[in-house]
Coordinates of C-alpha atoms and ligand atoms in Angstrom, one line a residue:
M263 CA 24.0 16.2 -14.4
I264 CA 19.7 15.2 -14.2
C265 CA 20.9 12.0 -15.2
L266 CA 23.6 11.5 -12.5
F267 CA 21.0 12.6 -10.3
F268 CA 18.5 9.9 -11.6
C269 CA 21.2 7.4 -11.6
S270 CA 22.6 7.9 -7.8
H271 CA 19.0 7.6 -6.5
T272 CA 17.8 4.3 -8.3
I273 CA 20.2 2.5 -9.2
S274 CA 21.7 0.6 -6.2
P275 CA 18.2 -0.8 -4.8
I276 CA 17.5 -2.8 -8.3
V277 CA 20.5 -3.7 -8.8
E278 CA 20.0 -5.6 -4.9
F279 CA 16.9 -6.8 -6.4
W280 CA 18.3 -7.9 -9.4
L281 CA 21.0 -9.7 -6.7
V282 CA 18.5 -11.1 -4.9
Y283 CA 16.5 -12.5 -7.8
S284 CA 20.0 -14.1 -9.4
K285 CA 21.0 -15.6 -6.0
E286 CA 17.5 -17.2 -5.8
K287 CA 17.9 -18.4 -9.4
R288 CA 21.2 -19.7 -8.0
G289 CA 19.6 -21.7 -4.9
G290 CA 20.8 -19.3 -2.4
I291 CA 19.0 -18.0 0.0
A292 CA 16.6 -15.2 -1.3
A293 CA 16.3 -11.7 0.8
I294 CA 13.5 -9.9 -0.8
V295 CA 10.3 -12.4 -1.9
P296 CA 8.1 -14.1 -0.2
R297 CA 5.9 -16.3 1.3
N298 CA 7.0 -20.1 2.2
A299 CA 10.4 -18.9 1.8
L300 CA 10.4 -14.9 2.9
I301 CA 8.0 -15.7 5.3
S302 CA 10.7 -15.9 8.0
P303 CA 12.8 -12.9 8.8
P304 CA 16.1 -12.5 7.4
N305 CA 19.3 -13.2 9.7
N306 CA 17.1 -15.5 11.5
T307 CA 15.8 -12.4 13.6
F308 CA 12.6 -12.4 15.3
L309 CA 9.7 -11.7 13.4
M310 CA 8.0 -8.6 14.5
S311 CA 4.2 -8.4 12.7
L312 CA 2.5 -5.0 11.2
V313 CA -0.9 -4.0 12.3
V314 CA -2.8 -3.3 9.5
V315 CA -6.3 -0.9 10.1
G316 CA -9.0 -0.1 7.1
T317 CA -11.3 -1.1 5.1
M318 CA -12.6 -4.2 4.1
A319 CA -15.7 -3.8 1.8
F320 CA -18.0 -4.5 -1.0
D321 CA -17.0 -2.6 -3.9
A322 CA -18.6 -2.4 -7.7
I323 CA -16.5 -1.4 -10.6
E324 CA -17.3 0.0 -13.4
T325 CA -14.1 0.1 -16.5
P326 CA -14.2 0.7 -19.9
F327 CA -13.9 -2.3 -20.4
G328 CA -16.1 -4.9 -18.1
K329 CA -18.2 -4.4 -15.0
S330 CA -18.6 -5.9 -11.5
D331 CA -21.6 -6.3 -9.4
K332 CA -20.4 -6.0 -5.2
I333 CA -17.2 -7.6 -4.9
I334 CA -14.5 -8.3 -2.6
G335 CA -12.7 -4.6 -1.4
G336 CA -11.5 -2.4 0.8
A337 CA -8.7 -1.2 1.7
A338 CA -7.2 -3.0 4.2
T339 CA -8.2 -6.3 2.2
Y340 CA -5.8 -5.4 -0.4
I341 CA -2.9 -4.3 1.8
A342 CA -3.6 -7.8 4.2
W343 CA -3.0 -9.9 0.3
C344 CA -0.6 -8.1 -0.7
A345 CA 1.7 -7.8 3.2
S346 CA 0.7 -10.7 4.0
N347 CA 3.5 -12.2 1.4
F348 CA 5.8 -10.8 3.4
T349 CA 5.1 -10.5 7.1
P350 CA 1.8 -12.1 9.4
V351 CA -0.4 -9.3 9.2
K352 CA -2.9 -8.3 12.4
Q353 CA -5.5 -6.6 11.2
I354 CA -8.3 -4.4 12.4
S355 CA -11.5 -3.5 10.9
I356 CA -15.3 -3.5 10.4
V357 CA -17.3 -6.1 8.4
G358 CA -21.4 -6.5 8.5
G359 CA -23.1 -10.1 9.1
D360 CA -23.4 -10.3 5.1
F361 CA -19.4 -10.3 4.7
P362 CA -18.6 -13.8 3.4
A363 CA -17.1 -15.7 6.3
E364 CA -14.8 -17.9 3.9
E365 CA -13.4 -14.4 2.7
L366 CA -12.3 -13.9 6.6
K367 CA -11.0 -17.7 6.7
A368 CA -9.0 -17.1 2.9
L369 CA -7.3 -14.6 5.3
T370 CA -6.7 -16.4 8.2
D371 CA -5.3 -19.3 6.3
R372 CA -2.4 -16.9 5.0
Q373 CA -1.2 -15.5 8.7
V374 CA -3.6 -13.1 8.6
D375 CA -4.8 -12.7 12.2
L376 CA -8.4 -11.3 12.7
A377 CA -8.9 -10.6 16.1
G378 CA -9.5 -7.2 15.6
V379 CA -11.7 -7.4 13.3
Q380 CA -15.7 -6.7 14.4
I381 CA -18.2 -8.9 12.9
K382 CA -21.9 -6.6 13.6
A383 CA -23.9 -9.9 12.6
D384 CA -27.4 -7.1 11.7
E385 CA -25.5 -4.1 10.0
K386 CA -24.3 -4.2 6.2
S387 CA -20.6 -4.2 5.5
F388 CA -19.3 -1.0 3.8
F389 CA -20.0 -0.5 -0.3
W390 CA -18.0 1.5 -2.7
R391 CA -18.9 1.9 -6.0
G392 CA -16.6 3.7 -8.7
R393 CA -16.1 3.9 -12.6
Y394 CA -13.0 4.6 -14.3
H395 CA -12.7 6.8 -16.9
M396 CA -11.3 5.5 -20.0
D397 CA -7.1 6.3 -19.3
M398 CA -8.1 4.2 -16.4
N399 CA -5.9 7.0 -13.9
S400 CA -8.6 8.4 -12.9
R401 CA -12.5 7.5 -11.4
D402 CA -15.6 8.8 -10.0
T403 CA -16.8 8.1 -6.9
L404 CA -20.9 7.1 -7.8
D405 CA -21.6 5.9 -4.5
T406 CA -19.7 5.3 -0.8
Q407 CA -22.5 3.8 2.2
L408 CA -20.3 3.8 5.5
N409 CA -22.7 1.3 7.0
V410 CA -21.0 -0.6 9.7
L411 CA -18.1 2.2 9.5
A412 CA -20.3 5.1 10.5
N413 CA -19.9 3.8 14.0
F414 CA -16.9 1.8 14.3
Q415 CA -14.9 1.8 17.2
P416 CA -11.7 0.1 16.8
V417 CA -10.4 -1.8 20.1
V418 CA -6.7 -2.9 19.6
P419 CA -6.4 -6.3 21.2
E420 CA -3.8 -6.8 23.4
S421 CA -2.0 -8.9 21.8
Y422 CA -1.5 -6.2 18.9
Q423 CA 0.3 -4.4 21.2
D424 CA 3.8 -5.2 21.0
C425 CA 3.8 -4.5 16.8
E426 CA 6.3 -2.0 15.6
F427 CA 4.5 -1.5 12.5
L428 CA 1.5 0.6 11.8
M429 CA -0.4 0.6 8.4
L430 CA -3.5 3.0 8.4
G431 CA -4.8 2.2 5.3
N432 CA -7.7 4.7 3.8
L433 CA -10.4 5.3 6.5
V434 CA -12.0 7.7 9.3
P435 CA -9.2 10.4 9.9
A436 CA -10.6 9.6 13.8
V437 CA -10.9 6.2 13.7
Q438 CA -7.2 5.9 12.3
R439 CA -5.9 8.5 15.4
S440 CA -7.5 6.2 17.8
V441 CA -5.8 3.0 16.7
I442 CA -2.5 5.4 17.4
E443 CA -3.7 6.5 20.8
Q444 CA -5.1 3.2 22.0
M445 CA -0.8 1.6 21.3
R446 CA 0.7 1.4 24.4
K447 CA 4.2 1.9 23.2
R448 CA 4.6 4.1 19.6
P449 CA 5.4 2.0 16.7
K450 CA 8.4 2.5 15.0
L451 CA 7.2 2.9 12.2
I452 CA 3.6 4.8 11.9
V453 CA 2.2 5.0 7.3
M454 CA -1.0 6.2 6.8
D455 CA -2.8 6.4 3.2
T456 CA -6.1 8.7 2.6
M457 CA -8.0 10.0 0.1
N458 CA -9.5 13.0 -1.5
F459 CA -13.3 11.9 0.2
W460 CA -11.9 12.5 3.7
M461 CA -10.6 16.0 2.7
E462 CA -13.7 16.9 1.7
T463 CA -15.7 15.9 4.5
A464 CA -13.0 15.7 7.7
M465 CA -9.7 18.0 6.7
E466 CA -9.2 19.2 10.5
D467 CA -9.9 15.4 11.3
L468 CA -7.8 14.5 8.8
K469 CA -4.5 16.7 9.3
K470 CA -4.5 15.9 13.3
T471 CA -3.8 12.4 12.2
I472 CA -0.9 13.1 9.5
S473 CA 0.6 15.1 12.3
M474 CA 0.5 11.8 14.2
V475 CA 2.5 9.6 11.3
D476 CA 5.9 9.3 9.7
V477 CA 4.7 9.0 6.4
I478 CA 1.8 10.0 4.5
M479 CA 0.9 8.5 0.9
V480 CA -1.5 10.0 -1.8
N481 CA -1.7 10.1 -5.4
D482 CA -1.0 13.3 -7.3
S483 CA -4.7 14.7 -7.6
E484 CA -5.1 14.2 -3.4
A485 CA -1.2 15.8 -2.9
R486 CA -2.3 19.1 -4.8
Q487 CA -5.6 19.1 -2.8
L488 CA -3.8 18.7 0.6
S489 CA -1.2 21.0 0.3
G490 CA -3.2 23.6 -2.3
D491 CA -0.4 23.5 -4.5
Y492 CA 0.5 22.1 -8.1
S493 CA 3.8 21.8 -7.9
L494 CA 4.1 18.5 -6.1
V495 CA 7.9 18.9 -5.5
R496 CA 6.8 22.3 -3.8
A497 CA 3.3 20.1 -2.6
A498 CA 5.3 17.0 -1.2
A499 CA 7.5 19.8 1.1
T500 CA 4.0 21.1 2.0
I501 CA 2.7 18.2 3.6
M502 CA 6.4 17.3 5.3
Q503 CA 5.7 20.2 7.4
M504 CA 2.2 19.0 8.5
G505 CA 4.3 16.2 10.2
P506 CA 5.2 13.7 8.2
K507 CA 8.6 12.7 7.3
Y508 CA 8.5 10.7 4.1
V509 CA 6.0 11.9 1.7
I510 CA 4.7 9.1 -1.1
I511 CA 3.1 10.4 -4.1
K512 CA 1.5 8.3 -6.1
K513 CA 1.2 8.7 -9.8
G514 CA -0.9 5.6 -11.4
E515 CA 1.2 4.3 -14.6
H516 CA 3.5 7.1 -14.2
G517 CA 4.8 5.8 -10.9
A518 CA 5.4 6.9 -7.4
L519 CA 7.8 9.2 -6.0
L520 CA 9.2 9.5 -2.4
F521 CA 10.3 12.5 -0.6
H522 CA 12.8 12.7 2.6
E523 CA 14.1 16.2 3.5
D524 CA 15.7 17.2 0.2
K525 CA 15.7 13.9 -1.2
V526 CA 13.6 12.3 -4.0
F527 CA 13.0 9.3 -5.3
F528 CA 11.2 8.1 -8.2
A529 CA 10.3 4.5 -9.0
P530 CA 8.1 3.6 -12.3
A531 CA 5.1 1.5 -12.7
L532 CA 5.4 -1.4 -14.7
P533 CA 4.0 -0.4 -18.3
L534 CA 1.4 -3.2 -18.7
E535 CA -0.2 -4.5 -22.0
E536 CA -3.7 -4.6 -20.3
V537 CA -5.1 -2.5 -17.5
F538 CA -8.0 -4.7 -16.1
D539 CA -9.1 -3.1 -12.8
P540 CA -7.3 -0.6 -11.1
T541 CA -9.3 -0.5 -8.0
G542 CA -6.5 -1.5 -4.9
A543 CA -3.8 -1.1 -6.7
G544 CA -2.8 1.8 -4.1
D545 CA -3.4 -0.5 -1.4
T546 CA -2.2 -3.2 -2.4
F547 CA 0.9 -0.6 -3.0
A548 CA 0.9 0.3 0.5
G549 CA 0.9 -3.4 1.6
G550 CA 4.0 -4.4 -0.6
F551 CA 6.0 -1.2 1.1
I552 CA 5.3 -1.8 4.4
G553 CA 5.4 -5.4 4.6
H554 CA 9.3 -5.7 3.1
L555 CA 9.7 -2.6 5.9
A556 CA 8.3 -4.3 8.6
R557 CA 9.9 -7.9 7.4
T558 CA 13.5 -6.3 6.9
K559 CA 13.2 -4.0 9.8
D560 CA 14.8 -1.4 8.3
I561 CA 13.6 2.2 8.3
S562 CA 16.1 4.5 6.5
F563 CA 15.9 6.0 3.3
D564 CA 17.2 3.3 1.4
N565 CA 15.4 0.5 1.9
M566 CA 12.4 2.7 1.7
K567 CA 13.3 3.3 -1.5
T568 CA 13.3 -1.0 -2.0
A569 CA 10.2 -1.1 -0.5
I570 CA 8.6 1.0 -3.2
I571 CA 10.0 -0.8 -6.1
L572 CA 8.2 -3.5 -3.9
G573 CA 5.1 -1.6 -3.6
S574 CA 5.3 -1.0 -7.8
A575 CA 5.8 -4.6 -8.0
M576 CA 3.0 -6.0 -6.2
A577 CA 0.5 -3.0 -7.2
S578 CA 1.0 -4.1 -10.9
F579 CA 0.0 -7.6 -10.2
C580 CA -3.5 -6.1 -8.6
V581 CA -4.5 -4.4 -11.7
E582 CA -4.5 -7.5 -14.2
K583 CA -7.6 -8.8 -12.9
F584 CA -10.8 -7.5 -11.2
G585 CA -10.8 -6.8 -7.4
T586 CA -8.5 -9.3 -5.3
D587 CA -8.3 -12.5 -7.9
R588 CA -4.6 -11.7 -9.2
L589 CA -3.2 -11.2 -5.8
R590 CA -4.9 -14.6 -4.4
E591 CA -3.1 -16.6 -6.6
L592 CA 0.5 -14.8 -6.8
S593 CA 3.4 -17.4 -6.2
S594 CA 6.7 -16.4 -4.9
D595 CA 8.1 -17.0 -8.3
D596 CA 5.9 -14.5 -9.9
I597 CA 6.5 -11.9 -7.8
A598 CA 10.4 -12.8 -8.6
H599 CA 10.0 -12.7 -11.8
R600 CA 7.8 -9.4 -12.0
L601 CA 10.8 -7.9 -9.9
N602 CA 13.4 -9.0 -12.7
D603 CA 10.9 -7.2 -15.2
F604 CA 11.5 -4.2 -13.1
V605 CA 15.4 -4.5 -12.7
Q606 CA 14.9 -4.8 -16.7
L607 CA 13.1 -1.5 -17.4
V608 CA 15.2 0.7 -15.2
N609 CA 18.8 -1.0 -15.0
F610 CA 20.9 1.1 -17.5
D611 CA 24.9 2.5 -17.4
I612 CA 25.6 6.2 -18.1
K613 CA 28.7 6.9 -19.5
L614 CA 28.9 10.6 -19.9
Y615 CA 32.6 11.1 -19.9
Ligands
AMP664 P1 -7.5 2.3 -4.2 O1 -8.2 2.1 -5.1 O2 -6.0 1.7 -3.8 O3 -7.5 3.7 -3.7 O4 -8.5 2.0 -3.1 C1 -9.8 1.0 -3.7 C2 -10.8 0.9 -2.1 O5 -10.8 1.8 -1.8 C3 -11.8 -0.1 -2.6 O6 -12.4 -1.1 -2.7 C4 -12.6 0.4 -1.3 O7 -13.5 -0.2 -0.6 C5 -11.7 1.7 -0.6 N1 -12.5 2.8 -0.1 C6 -13.1 3.7 -1.3 N2 -13.8 5.0 -1.0 C7 -13.0 4.7 0.7 C8 -13.4 5.4 1.8 N3 -13.7 6.6 1.8 N4 -12.6 5.2 2.8 C9 -12.4 4.2 2.8 N5 -12.1 3.1 1.8 C10 -12.5 3.6 0.7

């Protein structure tokens, strides 16, 4: 029974990848993978863009295998680098005068619109320092300096108003909410990410924002903290009662779960020989997930399953180098091959009779 259940909920999107991948190999029209080829929408439909809100920051990271000093990070940075493989991105964030101009240019070169990014010349950018444990799955926050984020009042530019997809990256919950409230027409899909920091410092505010979104993504320990329940199935049910119709629970190297009503879908993470730096993997996952949905404009549960596989594939690149380094060098071929690795990982046939 369990096997049948697993099969019926996993194989179809994965087969879809396989078909797409093999189609591409045969020189057909690729339907999933990105950039040059896939930045254009399927069926020549008009391409609606995606609004991304979140931090653009400096990070300092320590892992058991290395240490970085002040590198570029931030939730919205990772989301933009990833999602821009699939759809144009309109970014909302804030940085200080210390944020390198060439970093902003690198994003605009990828069709990331920065009209909604405020630059406070006399202030410092958000800074986060974290240290990973030996398992590379858990980490401690050693320092969070809000700096420009402390007084951030986002302004949604007029040119962003037509966006159908809104990705609220990890950020002050009241700021996330302010962006929703500024959209004159409610986007077709609002996805939010958050973290334990906001559960500890702004829980009531966080719950207000959660009540306004369609999809929430958290990691397993955050799901437990938010719901007060150890069982992830019950935690997801409790979180759905707070408002979102879909709950995604990320489990690091153990994959991700998607819950909707009484349905659940599981996508594994790709077993990698070496994980160099897990920072930004969650945001990259979010960028792949929303990037695929925005490109296809299909928000069905089945398409969300595909989006989760795509998010997992993109996250598997992120961890291979420090910071955003690996995301910057990706080609559409790299992504197609990685998707095929996923197909090989989970595609199996089972006959019980
Ligand atoms: P992830 O590893 O995907 O959970 O996200 C890592 C990114 O989150 C880093 O690049 C940090 O700059 C950013 N970050 C860390 N703490 C916070 C926070 N409290 N609010 C918003 N972004 C944060």
